[in-house]
mmCIF file of C-alpha atoms in Angstrom:
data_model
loop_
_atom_site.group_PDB
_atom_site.id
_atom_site.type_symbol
_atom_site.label_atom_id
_atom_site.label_comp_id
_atom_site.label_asym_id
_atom_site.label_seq_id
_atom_site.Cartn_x
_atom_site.Cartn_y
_atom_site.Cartn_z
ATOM 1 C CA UNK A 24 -40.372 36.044 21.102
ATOM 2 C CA UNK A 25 -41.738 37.765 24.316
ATOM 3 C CA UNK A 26 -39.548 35.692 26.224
ATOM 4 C CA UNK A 27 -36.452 36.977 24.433
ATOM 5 C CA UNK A 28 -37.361 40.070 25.489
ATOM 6 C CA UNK A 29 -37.877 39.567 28.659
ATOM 7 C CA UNK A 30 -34.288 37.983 28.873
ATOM 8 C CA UNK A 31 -31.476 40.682 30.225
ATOM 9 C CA UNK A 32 -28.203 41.736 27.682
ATOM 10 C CA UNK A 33 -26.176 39.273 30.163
ATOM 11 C CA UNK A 34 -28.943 36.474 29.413
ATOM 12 C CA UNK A 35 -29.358 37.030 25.726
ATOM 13 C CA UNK A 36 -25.351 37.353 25.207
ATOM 14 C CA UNK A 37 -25.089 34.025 26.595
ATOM 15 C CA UNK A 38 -28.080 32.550 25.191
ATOM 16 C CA UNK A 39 -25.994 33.782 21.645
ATOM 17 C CA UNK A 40 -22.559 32.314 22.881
ATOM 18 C CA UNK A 41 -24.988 28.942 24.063
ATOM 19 C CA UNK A 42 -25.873 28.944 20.571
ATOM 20 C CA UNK A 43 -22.744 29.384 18.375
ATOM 21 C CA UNK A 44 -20.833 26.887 21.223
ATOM 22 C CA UNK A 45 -23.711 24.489 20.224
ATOM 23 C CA UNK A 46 -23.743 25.100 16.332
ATOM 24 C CA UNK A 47 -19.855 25.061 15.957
ATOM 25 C CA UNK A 48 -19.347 22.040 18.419
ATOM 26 C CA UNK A 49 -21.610 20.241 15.997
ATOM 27 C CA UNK A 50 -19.732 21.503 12.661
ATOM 28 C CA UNK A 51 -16.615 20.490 14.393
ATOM 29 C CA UNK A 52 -17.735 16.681 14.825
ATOM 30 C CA UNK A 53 -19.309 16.178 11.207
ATOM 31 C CA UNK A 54 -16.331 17.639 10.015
ATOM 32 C CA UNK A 55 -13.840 15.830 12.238
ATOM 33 C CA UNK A 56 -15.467 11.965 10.543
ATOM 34 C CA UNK A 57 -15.468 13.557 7.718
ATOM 35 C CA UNK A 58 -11.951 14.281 7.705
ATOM 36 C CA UNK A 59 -10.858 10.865 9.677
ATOM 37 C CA UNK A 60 -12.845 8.875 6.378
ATOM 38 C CA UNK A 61 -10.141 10.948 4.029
ATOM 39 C CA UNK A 62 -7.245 9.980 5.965
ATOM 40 C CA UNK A 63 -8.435 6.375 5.903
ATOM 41 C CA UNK A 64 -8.443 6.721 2.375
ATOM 42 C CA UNK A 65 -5.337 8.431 2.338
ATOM 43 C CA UNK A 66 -3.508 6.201 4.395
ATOM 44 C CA UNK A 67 -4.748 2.783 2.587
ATOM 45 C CA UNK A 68 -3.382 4.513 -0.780
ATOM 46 C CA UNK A 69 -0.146 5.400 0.807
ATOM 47 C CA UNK A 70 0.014 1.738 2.363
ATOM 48 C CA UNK A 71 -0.651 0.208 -0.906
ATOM 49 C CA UNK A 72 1.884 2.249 -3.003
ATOM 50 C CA UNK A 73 4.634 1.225 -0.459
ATOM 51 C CA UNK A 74 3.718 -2.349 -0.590
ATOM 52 C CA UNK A 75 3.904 -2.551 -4.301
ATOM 53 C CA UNK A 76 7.577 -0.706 -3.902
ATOM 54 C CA UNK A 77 8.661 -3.758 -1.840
ATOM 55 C CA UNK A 78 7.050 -6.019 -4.625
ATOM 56 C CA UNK A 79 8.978 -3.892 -6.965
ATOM 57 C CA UNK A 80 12.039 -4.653 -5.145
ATOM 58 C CA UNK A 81 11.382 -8.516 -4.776
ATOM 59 C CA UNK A 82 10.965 -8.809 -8.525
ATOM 60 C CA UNK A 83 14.451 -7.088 -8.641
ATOM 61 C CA UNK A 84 16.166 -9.075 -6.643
ATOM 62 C CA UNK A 85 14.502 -12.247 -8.510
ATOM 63 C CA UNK A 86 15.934 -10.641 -11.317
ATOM 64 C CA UNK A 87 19.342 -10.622 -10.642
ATOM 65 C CA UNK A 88 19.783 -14.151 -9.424
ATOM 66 C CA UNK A 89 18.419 -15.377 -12.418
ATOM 67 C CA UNK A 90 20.611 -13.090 -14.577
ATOM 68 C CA UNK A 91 23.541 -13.573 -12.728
ATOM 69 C CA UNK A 92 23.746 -17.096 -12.783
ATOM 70 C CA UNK A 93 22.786 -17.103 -16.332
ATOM 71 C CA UNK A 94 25.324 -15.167 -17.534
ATOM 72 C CA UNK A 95 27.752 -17.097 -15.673
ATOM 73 C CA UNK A 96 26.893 -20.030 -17.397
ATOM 74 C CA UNK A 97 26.657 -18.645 -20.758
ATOM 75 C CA UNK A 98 30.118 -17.134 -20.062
ATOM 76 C CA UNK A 99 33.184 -18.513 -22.230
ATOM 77 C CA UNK A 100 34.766 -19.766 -19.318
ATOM 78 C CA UNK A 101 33.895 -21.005 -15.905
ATOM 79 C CA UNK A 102 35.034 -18.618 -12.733
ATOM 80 C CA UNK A 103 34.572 -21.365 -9.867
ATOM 81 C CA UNK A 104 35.999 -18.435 -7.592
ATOM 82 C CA UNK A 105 33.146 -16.393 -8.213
ATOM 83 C CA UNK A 106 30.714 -19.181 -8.617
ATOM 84 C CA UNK A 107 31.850 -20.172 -4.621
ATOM 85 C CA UNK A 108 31.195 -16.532 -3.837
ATOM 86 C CA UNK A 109 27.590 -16.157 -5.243
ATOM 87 C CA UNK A 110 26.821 -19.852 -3.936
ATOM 88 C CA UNK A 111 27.057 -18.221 -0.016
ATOM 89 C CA UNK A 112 25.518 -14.901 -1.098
ATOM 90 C CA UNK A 113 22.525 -16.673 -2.751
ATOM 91 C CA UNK A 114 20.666 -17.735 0.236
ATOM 92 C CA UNK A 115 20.646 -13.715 1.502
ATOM 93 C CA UNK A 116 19.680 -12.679 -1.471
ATOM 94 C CA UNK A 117 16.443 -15.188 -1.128
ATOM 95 C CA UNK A 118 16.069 -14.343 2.277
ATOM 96 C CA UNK A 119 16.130 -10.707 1.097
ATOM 97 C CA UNK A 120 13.149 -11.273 -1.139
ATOM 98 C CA UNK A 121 11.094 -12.963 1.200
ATOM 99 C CA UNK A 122 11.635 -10.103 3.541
ATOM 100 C CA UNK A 123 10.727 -7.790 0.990
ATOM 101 C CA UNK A 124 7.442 -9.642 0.668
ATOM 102 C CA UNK A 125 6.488 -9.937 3.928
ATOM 103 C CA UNK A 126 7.367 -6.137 4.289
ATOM 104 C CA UNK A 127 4.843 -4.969 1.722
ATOM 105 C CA UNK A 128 2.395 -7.726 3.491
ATOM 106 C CA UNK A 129 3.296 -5.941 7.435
ATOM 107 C CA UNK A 130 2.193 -2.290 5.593
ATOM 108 C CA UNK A 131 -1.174 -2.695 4.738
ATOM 109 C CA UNK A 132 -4.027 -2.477 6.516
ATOM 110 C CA UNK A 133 -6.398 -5.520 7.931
ATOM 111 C CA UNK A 134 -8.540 -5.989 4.537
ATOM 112 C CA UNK A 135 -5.518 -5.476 1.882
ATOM 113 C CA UNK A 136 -3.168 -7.552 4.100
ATOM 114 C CA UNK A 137 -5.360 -10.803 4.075
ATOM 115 C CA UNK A 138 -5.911 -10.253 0.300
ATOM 116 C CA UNK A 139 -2.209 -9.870 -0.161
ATOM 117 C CA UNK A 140 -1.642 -13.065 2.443
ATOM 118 C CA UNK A 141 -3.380 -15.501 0.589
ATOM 119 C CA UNK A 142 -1.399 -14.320 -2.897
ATOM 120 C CA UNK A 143 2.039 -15.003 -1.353
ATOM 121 C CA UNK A 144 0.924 -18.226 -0.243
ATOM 122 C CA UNK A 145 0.649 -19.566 -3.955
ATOM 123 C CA UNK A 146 3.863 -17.695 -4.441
ATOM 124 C CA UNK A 147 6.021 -19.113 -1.957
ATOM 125 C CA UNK A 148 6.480 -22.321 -3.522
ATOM 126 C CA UNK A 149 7.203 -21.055 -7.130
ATOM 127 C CA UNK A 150 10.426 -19.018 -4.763
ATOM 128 C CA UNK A 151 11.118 -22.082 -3.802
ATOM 129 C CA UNK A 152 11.711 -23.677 -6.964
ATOM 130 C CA UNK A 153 13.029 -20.680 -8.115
ATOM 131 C CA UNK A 154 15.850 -20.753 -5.999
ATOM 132 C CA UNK A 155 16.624 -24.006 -5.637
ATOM 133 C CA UNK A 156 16.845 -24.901 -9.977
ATOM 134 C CA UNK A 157 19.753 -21.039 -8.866
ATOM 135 C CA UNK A 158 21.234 -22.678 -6.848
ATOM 136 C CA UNK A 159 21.214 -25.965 -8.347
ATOM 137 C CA UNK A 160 22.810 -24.446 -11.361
ATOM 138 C CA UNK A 161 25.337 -22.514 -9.674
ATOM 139 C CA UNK A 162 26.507 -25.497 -7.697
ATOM 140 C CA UNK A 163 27.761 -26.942 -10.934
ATOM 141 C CA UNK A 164 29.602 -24.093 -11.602
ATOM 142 C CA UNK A 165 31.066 -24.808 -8.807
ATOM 143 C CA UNK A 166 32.177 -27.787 -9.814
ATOM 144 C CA UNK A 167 33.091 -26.612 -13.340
ATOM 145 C CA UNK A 168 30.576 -28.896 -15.122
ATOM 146 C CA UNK A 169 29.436 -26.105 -17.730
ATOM 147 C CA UNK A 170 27.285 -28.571 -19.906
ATOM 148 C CA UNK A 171 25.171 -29.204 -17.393
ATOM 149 C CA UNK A 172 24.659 -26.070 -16.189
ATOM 150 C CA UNK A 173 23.465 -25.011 -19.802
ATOM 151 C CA UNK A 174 21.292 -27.897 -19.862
ATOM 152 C CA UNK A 175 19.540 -26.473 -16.960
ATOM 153 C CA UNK A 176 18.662 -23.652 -18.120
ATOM 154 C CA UNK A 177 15.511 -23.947 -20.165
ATOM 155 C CA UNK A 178 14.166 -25.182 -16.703
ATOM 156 C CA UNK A 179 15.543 -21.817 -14.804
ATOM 157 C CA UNK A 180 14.155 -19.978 -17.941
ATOM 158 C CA UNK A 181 10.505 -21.383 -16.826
ATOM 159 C CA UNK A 182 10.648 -20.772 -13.031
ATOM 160 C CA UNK A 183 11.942 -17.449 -13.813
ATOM 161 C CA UNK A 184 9.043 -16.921 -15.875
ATOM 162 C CA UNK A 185 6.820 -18.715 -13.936
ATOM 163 C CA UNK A 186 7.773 -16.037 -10.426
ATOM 164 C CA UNK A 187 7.952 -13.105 -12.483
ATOM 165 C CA UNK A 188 4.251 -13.627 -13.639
ATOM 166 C CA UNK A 189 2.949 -14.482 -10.117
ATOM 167 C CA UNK A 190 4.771 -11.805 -8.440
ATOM 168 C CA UNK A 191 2.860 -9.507 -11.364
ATOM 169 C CA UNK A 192 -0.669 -10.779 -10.268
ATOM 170 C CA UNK A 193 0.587 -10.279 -6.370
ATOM 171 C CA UNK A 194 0.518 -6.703 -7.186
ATOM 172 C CA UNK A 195 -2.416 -6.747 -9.066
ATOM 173 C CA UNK A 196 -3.640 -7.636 -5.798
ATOM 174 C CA UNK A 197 -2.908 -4.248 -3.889
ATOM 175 C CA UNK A 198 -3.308 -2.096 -7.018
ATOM 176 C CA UNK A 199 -6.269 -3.509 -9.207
ATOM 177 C CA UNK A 200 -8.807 -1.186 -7.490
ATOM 178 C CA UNK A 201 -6.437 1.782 -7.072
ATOM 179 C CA UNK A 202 -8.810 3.668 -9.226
ATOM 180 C CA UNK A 203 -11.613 2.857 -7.712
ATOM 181 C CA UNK A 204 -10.086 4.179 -4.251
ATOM 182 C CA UNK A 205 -8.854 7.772 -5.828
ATOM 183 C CA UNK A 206 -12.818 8.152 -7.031
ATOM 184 C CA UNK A 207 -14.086 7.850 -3.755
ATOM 185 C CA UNK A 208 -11.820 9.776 -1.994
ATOM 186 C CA UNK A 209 -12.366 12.345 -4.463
ATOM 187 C CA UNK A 210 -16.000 11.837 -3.731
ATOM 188 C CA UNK A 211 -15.287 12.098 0.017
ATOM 189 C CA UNK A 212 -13.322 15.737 -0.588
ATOM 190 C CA UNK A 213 -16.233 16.899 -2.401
ATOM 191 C CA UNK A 214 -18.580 16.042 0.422
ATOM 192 C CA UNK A 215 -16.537 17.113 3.156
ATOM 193 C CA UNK A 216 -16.413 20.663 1.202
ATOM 194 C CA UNK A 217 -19.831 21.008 1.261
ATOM 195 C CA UNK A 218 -20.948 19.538 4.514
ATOM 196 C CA UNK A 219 -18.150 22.309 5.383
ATOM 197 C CA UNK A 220 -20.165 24.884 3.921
ATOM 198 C CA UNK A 221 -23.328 24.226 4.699
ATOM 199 C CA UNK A 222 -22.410 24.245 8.327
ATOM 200 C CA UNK A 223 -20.614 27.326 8.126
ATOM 201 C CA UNK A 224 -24.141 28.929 6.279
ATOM 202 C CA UNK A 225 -26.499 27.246 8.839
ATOM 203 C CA UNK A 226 -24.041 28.045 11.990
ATOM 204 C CA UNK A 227 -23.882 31.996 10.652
ATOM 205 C CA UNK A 228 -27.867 31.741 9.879
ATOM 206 C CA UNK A 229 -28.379 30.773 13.211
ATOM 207 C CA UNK A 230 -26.597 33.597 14.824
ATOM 208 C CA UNK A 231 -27.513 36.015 12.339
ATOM 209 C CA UNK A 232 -31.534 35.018 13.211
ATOM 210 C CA UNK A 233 -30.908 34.676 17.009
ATOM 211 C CA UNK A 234 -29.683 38.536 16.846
ATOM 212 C CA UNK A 235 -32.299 39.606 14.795
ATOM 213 C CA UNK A 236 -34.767 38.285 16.937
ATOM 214 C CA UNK A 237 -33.018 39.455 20.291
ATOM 215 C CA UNK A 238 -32.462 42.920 19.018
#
């Protein structure tokens, strides 16, 4: 303590400023990982819940080429006209669903994307068959041959089932440990408060001590 006082006011005021720059600069980096691990967490939720929108939107548009051409079969009379029409819009509407996918797979990050990479794998051939009993079907619209369209579609009945449950477990994929990932960054809020306070108590303690001492 004698050396304190043998300090001058211009000495001990920066020996104080020395001190806070010191304390503070240190808050400010356990607070800045702190706050980079929460907007890791944040940003792998809000990845995730974007992916599964364009998984929500794949299953739609599997949806509606299986209804569509369904309908039109079921229907009490053949429209070729239409069936022509739908023939050249079904390959954008497949192409549209396999963008969809590979959307949701380009907004994750490195660990949910390889996850999510080897689901679609196993899925890409069910689209495949999908698509191709669709089309198959509506080609014989087409050609106005009703009966066998209808006899088709027990088999477009099972690939649509078939997709629709894969496509499920794809976003199972991205959202079965969504929970899990809310709980720690709940945890991680609840840290970063208090590692937050505490610095704030040991930075004014510090100061507070330094003075006392000084003065």
């Amino acid at each position: 303590m004698g050396l304190l006082k043998n300090l001058s006011i211009g000495e001990k005021f920066s020996l104080i400023a020395f001190t806070v720059i010191v304390v503070a600069g240190s808050v400010v980096i356990v607070m800045t990982k702190e706050l980079s691990k929460l907007r890791a967490s944040s940003d792998r939720g809000w990845q995730r819940f974007a992916a599964s929108q364009q998984i929500t939107l794949a299953s739609h548009l599997r949806d509606m080429l299986g209804t569509t051409v369904s309908q039109a079969v079921n229907a009490l009379q053949v429209d070729t006209l239409a069936a022509q029409k739908r023939q050249g819009e079904i390959p954008t509407q497949v192409t549209q669903l396999r963008s969809a996918l590979e959307r949701g797979k380009l907004l994750l990050n490195a660990v949910d994307r390889e996850h999510f990479t080897r689901a679609i794998e196993k899925i890409l051939p069910q689209i495949d068959a999908y698509t191709a009993t669709v089309s198959e079907l509506n080609s014989l619209l087409v050609a106005n041959q009703q009966t066998k369209a209808q006899a088709l579609l027990p088999r477009l009945t099972e690939d649509f089932n078939q997709l629709g449950a894969s496509m499920k477990a794809l976003e199972e994929t991205i959202t079965d440990n969504t929970t899990a990932l809310r709980e720690i960054a709940m945890r991680d809020v609840i840290t970063t408060q208090w590692i937050f306070t505490l610095a704030v108590v040991i930075a004014v303690s510090t100061v507070l001590v330094l003075l006392f001492f000084i003065a």
